[in-house]
Short mmCIF file of N, CA and C in Angstrom, two decimals:
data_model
loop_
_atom_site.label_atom_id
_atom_site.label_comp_id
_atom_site.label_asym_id
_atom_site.label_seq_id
_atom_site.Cartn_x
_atom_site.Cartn_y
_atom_site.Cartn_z
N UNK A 1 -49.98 -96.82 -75.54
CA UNK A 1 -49.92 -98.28 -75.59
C UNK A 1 -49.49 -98.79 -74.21
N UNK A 2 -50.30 -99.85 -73.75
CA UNK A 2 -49.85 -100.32 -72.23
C UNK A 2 -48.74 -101.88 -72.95
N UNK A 3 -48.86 -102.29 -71.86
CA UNK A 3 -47.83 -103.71 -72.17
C UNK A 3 -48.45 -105.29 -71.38
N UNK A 4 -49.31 -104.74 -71.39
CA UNK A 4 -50.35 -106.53 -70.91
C UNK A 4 -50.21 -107.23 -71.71
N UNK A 5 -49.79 -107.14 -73.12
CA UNK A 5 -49.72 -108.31 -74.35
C UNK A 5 -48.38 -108.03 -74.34
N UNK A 6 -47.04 -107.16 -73.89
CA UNK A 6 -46.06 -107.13 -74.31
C UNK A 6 -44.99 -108.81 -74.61
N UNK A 7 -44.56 -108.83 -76.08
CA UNK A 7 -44.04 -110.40 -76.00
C UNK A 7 -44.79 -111.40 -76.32
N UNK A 8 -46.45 -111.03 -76.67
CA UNK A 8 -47.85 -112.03 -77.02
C UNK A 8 -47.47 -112.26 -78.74
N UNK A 9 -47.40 -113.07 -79.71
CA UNK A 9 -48.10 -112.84 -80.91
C UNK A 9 -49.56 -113.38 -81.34
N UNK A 10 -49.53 -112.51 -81.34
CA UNK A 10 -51.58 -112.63 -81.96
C UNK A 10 -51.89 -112.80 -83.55
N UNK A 11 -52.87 -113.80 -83.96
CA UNK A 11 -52.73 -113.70 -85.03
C UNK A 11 -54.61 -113.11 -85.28
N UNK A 12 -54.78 -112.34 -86.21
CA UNK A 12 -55.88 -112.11 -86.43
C UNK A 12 -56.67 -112.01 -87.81
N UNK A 13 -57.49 -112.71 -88.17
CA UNK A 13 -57.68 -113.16 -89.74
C UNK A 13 -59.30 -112.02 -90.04
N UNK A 14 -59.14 -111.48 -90.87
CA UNK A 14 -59.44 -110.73 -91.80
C UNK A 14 -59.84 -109.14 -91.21
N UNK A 15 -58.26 -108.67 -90.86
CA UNK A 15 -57.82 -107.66 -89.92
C UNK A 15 -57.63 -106.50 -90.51
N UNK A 16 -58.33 -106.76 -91.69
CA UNK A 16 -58.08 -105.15 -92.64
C UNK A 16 -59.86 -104.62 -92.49
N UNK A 17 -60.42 -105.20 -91.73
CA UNK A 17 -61.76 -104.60 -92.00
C UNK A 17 -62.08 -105.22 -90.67
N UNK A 18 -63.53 -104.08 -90.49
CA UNK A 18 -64.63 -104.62 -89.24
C UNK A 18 -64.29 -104.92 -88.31
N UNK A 19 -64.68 -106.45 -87.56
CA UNK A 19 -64.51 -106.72 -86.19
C UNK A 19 -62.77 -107.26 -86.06
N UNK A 20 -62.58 -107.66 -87.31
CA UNK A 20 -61.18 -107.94 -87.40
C UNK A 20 -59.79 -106.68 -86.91
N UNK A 21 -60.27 -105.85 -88.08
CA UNK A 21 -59.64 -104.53 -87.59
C UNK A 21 -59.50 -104.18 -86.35
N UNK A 22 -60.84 -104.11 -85.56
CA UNK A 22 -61.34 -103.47 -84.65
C UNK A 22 -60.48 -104.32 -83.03
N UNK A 23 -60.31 -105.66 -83.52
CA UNK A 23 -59.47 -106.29 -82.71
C UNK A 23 -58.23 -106.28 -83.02
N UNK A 24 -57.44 -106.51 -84.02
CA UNK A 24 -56.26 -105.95 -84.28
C UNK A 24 -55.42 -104.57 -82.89
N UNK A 25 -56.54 -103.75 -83.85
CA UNK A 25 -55.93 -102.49 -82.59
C UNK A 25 -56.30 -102.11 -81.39
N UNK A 26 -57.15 -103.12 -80.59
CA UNK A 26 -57.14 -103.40 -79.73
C UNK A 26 -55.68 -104.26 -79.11
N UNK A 27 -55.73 -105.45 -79.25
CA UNK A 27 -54.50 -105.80 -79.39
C UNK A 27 -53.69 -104.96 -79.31
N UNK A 28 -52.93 -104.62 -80.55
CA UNK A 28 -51.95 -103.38 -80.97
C UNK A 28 -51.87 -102.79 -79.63
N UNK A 29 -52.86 -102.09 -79.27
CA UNK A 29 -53.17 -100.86 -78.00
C UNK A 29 -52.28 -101.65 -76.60
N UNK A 30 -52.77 -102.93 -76.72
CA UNK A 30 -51.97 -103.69 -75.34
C UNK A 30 -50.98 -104.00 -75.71
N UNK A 31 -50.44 -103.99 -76.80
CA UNK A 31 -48.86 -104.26 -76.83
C UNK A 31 -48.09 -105.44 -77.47
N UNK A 32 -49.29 -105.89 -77.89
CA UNK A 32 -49.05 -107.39 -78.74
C UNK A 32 -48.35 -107.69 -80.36
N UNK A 33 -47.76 -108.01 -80.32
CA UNK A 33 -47.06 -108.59 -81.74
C UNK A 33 -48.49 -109.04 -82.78
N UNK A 34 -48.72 -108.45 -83.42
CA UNK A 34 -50.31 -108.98 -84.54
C UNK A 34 -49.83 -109.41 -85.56
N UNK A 35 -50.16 -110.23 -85.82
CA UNK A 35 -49.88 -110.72 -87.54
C UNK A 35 -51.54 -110.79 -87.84
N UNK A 36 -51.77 -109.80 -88.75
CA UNK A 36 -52.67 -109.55 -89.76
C UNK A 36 -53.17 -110.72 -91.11
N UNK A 37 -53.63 -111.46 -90.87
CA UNK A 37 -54.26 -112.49 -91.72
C UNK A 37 -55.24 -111.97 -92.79
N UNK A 38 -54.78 -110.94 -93.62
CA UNK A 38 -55.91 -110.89 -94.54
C UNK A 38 -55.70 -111.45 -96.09
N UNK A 39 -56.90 -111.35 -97.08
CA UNK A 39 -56.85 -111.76 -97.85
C UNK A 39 -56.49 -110.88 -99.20
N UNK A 40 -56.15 -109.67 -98.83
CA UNK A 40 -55.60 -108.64 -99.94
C UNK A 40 -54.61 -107.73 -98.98
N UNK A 41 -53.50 -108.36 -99.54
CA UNK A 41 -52.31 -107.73 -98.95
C UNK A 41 -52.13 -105.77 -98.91
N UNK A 42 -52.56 -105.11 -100.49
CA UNK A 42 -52.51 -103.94 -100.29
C UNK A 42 -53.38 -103.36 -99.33
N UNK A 43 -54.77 -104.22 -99.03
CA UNK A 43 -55.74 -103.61 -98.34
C UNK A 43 -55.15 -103.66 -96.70
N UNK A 44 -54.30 -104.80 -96.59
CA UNK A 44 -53.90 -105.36 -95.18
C UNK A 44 -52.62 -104.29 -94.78
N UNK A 45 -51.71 -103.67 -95.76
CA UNK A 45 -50.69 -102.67 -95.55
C UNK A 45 -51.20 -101.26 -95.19
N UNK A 46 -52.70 -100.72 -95.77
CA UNK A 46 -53.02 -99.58 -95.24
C UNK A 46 -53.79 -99.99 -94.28
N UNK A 47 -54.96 -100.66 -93.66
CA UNK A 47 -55.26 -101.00 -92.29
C UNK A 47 -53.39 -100.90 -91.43
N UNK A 48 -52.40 -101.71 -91.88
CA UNK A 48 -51.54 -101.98 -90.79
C UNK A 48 -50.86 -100.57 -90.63
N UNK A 49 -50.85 -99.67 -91.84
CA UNK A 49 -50.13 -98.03 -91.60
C UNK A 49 -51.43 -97.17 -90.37
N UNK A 50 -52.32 -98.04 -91.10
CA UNK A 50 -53.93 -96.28 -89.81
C UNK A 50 -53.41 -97.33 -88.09
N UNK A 51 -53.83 -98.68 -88.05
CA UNK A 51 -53.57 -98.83 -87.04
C UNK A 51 -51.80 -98.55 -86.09
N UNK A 52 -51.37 -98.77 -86.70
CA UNK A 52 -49.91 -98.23 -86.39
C UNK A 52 -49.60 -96.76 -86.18
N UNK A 53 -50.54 -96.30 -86.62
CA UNK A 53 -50.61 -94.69 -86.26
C UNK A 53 -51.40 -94.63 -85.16
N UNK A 54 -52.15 -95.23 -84.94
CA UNK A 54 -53.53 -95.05 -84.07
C UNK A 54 -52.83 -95.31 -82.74
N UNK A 55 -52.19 -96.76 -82.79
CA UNK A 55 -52.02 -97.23 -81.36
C UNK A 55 -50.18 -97.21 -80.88
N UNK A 56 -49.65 -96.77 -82.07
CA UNK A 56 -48.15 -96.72 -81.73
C UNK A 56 -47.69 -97.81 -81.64
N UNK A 57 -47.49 -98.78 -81.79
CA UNK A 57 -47.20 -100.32 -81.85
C UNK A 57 -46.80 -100.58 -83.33
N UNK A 58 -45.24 -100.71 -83.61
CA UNK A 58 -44.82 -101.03 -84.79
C UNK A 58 -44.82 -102.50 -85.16
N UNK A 59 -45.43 -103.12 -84.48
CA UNK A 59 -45.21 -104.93 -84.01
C UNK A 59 -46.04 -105.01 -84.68
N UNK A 60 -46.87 -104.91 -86.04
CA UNK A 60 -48.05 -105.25 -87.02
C UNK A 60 -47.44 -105.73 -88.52
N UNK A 61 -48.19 -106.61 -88.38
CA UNK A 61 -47.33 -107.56 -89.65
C UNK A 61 -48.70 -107.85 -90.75
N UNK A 62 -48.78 -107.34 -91.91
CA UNK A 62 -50.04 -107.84 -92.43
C UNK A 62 -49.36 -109.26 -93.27
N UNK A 63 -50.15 -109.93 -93.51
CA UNK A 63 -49.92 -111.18 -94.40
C UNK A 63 -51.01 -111.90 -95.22
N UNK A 64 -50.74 -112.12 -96.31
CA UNK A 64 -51.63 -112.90 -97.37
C UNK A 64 -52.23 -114.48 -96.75
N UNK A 65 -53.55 -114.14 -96.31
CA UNK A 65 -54.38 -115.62 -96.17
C UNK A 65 -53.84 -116.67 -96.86
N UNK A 66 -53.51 -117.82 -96.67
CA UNK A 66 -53.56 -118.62 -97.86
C UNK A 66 -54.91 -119.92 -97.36
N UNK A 67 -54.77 -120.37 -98.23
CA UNK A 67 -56.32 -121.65 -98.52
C UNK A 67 -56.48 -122.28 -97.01
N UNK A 68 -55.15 -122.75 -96.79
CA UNK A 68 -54.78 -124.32 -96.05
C UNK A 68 -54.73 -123.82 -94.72
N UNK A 69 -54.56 -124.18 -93.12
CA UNK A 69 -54.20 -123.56 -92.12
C UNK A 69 -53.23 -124.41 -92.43
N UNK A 70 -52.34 -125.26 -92.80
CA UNK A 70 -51.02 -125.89 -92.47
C UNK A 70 -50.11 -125.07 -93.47
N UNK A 71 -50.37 -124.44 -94.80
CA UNK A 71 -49.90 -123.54 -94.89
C UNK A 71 -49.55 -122.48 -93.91
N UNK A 72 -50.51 -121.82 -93.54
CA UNK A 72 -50.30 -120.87 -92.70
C UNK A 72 -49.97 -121.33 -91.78
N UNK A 73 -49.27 -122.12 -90.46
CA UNK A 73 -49.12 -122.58 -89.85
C UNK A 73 -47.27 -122.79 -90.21
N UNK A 74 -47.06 -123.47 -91.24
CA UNK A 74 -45.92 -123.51 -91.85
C UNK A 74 -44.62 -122.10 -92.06
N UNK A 75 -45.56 -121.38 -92.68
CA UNK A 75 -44.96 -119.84 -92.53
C UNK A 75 -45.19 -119.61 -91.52
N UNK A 76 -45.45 -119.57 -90.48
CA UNK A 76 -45.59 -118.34 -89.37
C UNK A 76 -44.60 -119.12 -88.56
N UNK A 77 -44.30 -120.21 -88.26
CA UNK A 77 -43.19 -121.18 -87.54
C UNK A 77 -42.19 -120.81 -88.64
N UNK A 78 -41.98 -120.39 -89.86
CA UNK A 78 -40.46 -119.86 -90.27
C UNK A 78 -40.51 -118.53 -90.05
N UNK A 79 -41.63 -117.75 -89.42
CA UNK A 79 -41.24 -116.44 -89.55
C UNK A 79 -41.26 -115.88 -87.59
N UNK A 80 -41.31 -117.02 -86.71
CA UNK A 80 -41.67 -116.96 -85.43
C UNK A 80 -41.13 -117.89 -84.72
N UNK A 81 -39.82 -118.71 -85.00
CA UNK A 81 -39.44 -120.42 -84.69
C UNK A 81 -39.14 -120.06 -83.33
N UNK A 82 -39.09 -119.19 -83.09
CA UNK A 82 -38.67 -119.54 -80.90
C UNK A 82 -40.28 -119.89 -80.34
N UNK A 83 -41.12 -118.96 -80.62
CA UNK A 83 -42.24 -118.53 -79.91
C UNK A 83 -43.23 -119.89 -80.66
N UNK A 84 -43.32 -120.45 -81.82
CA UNK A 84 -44.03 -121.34 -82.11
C UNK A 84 -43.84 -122.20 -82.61
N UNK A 85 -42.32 -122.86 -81.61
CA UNK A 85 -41.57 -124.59 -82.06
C UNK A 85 -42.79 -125.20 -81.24
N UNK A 86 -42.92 -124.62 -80.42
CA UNK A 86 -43.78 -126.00 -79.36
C UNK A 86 -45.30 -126.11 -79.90
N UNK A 87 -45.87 -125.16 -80.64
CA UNK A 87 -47.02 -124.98 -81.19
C UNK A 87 -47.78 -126.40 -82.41
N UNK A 88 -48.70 -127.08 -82.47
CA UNK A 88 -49.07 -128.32 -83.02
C UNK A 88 -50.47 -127.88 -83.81
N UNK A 89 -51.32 -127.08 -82.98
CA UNK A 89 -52.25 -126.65 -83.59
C UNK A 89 -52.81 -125.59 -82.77
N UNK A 90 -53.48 -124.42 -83.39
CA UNK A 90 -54.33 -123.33 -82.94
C UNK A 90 -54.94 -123.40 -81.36
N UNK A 91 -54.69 -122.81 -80.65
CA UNK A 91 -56.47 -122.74 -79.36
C UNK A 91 -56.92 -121.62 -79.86
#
């Protein structure tokens, strides 16, 4: 694992499969904090155990999609409040 993302959180939505995955541990690999956006949590805990093996980066967080982005938006500012007080909406 290098550290070009070291201190980044990344969020990546439907990260238990395909191109999602495939960026995840990419990510992961540079060093980035991932929060895993998928929509089946058991499926999102074994993607987050293979990639966590793969790239050594314990910084992988899977989490349950929900409907709304202000939901999601809502949780991730209680689970991230330094890094995304100043945050209003997505780039």
């Amino acid at each position: 694992m290098n550290e070009q993302l070291l201190g980044k959180i990344c969020l990546v939505t439907g990260a238990n499969t395909g191109i999602g995955k495939a960026t995840t541990l990419g990510l992961a690999n540079m060093g980035a904090t991932v929060v895993m956006l998928c929509r089946n949590h058991a499926k999102g805990e074994a993607a987050q155990a293979e990639i966590i093996g793969q790239s050594g980066n314990q910084n992988i967080d899977p989490d349950v999609v929900r409907p709304q982005f202000t939901t999601i938006h809502s949780g991730l500012c209680s689970r991230f409040p330094v890094q995304l007080r100043s945050f209003t909406r997505p780039d």
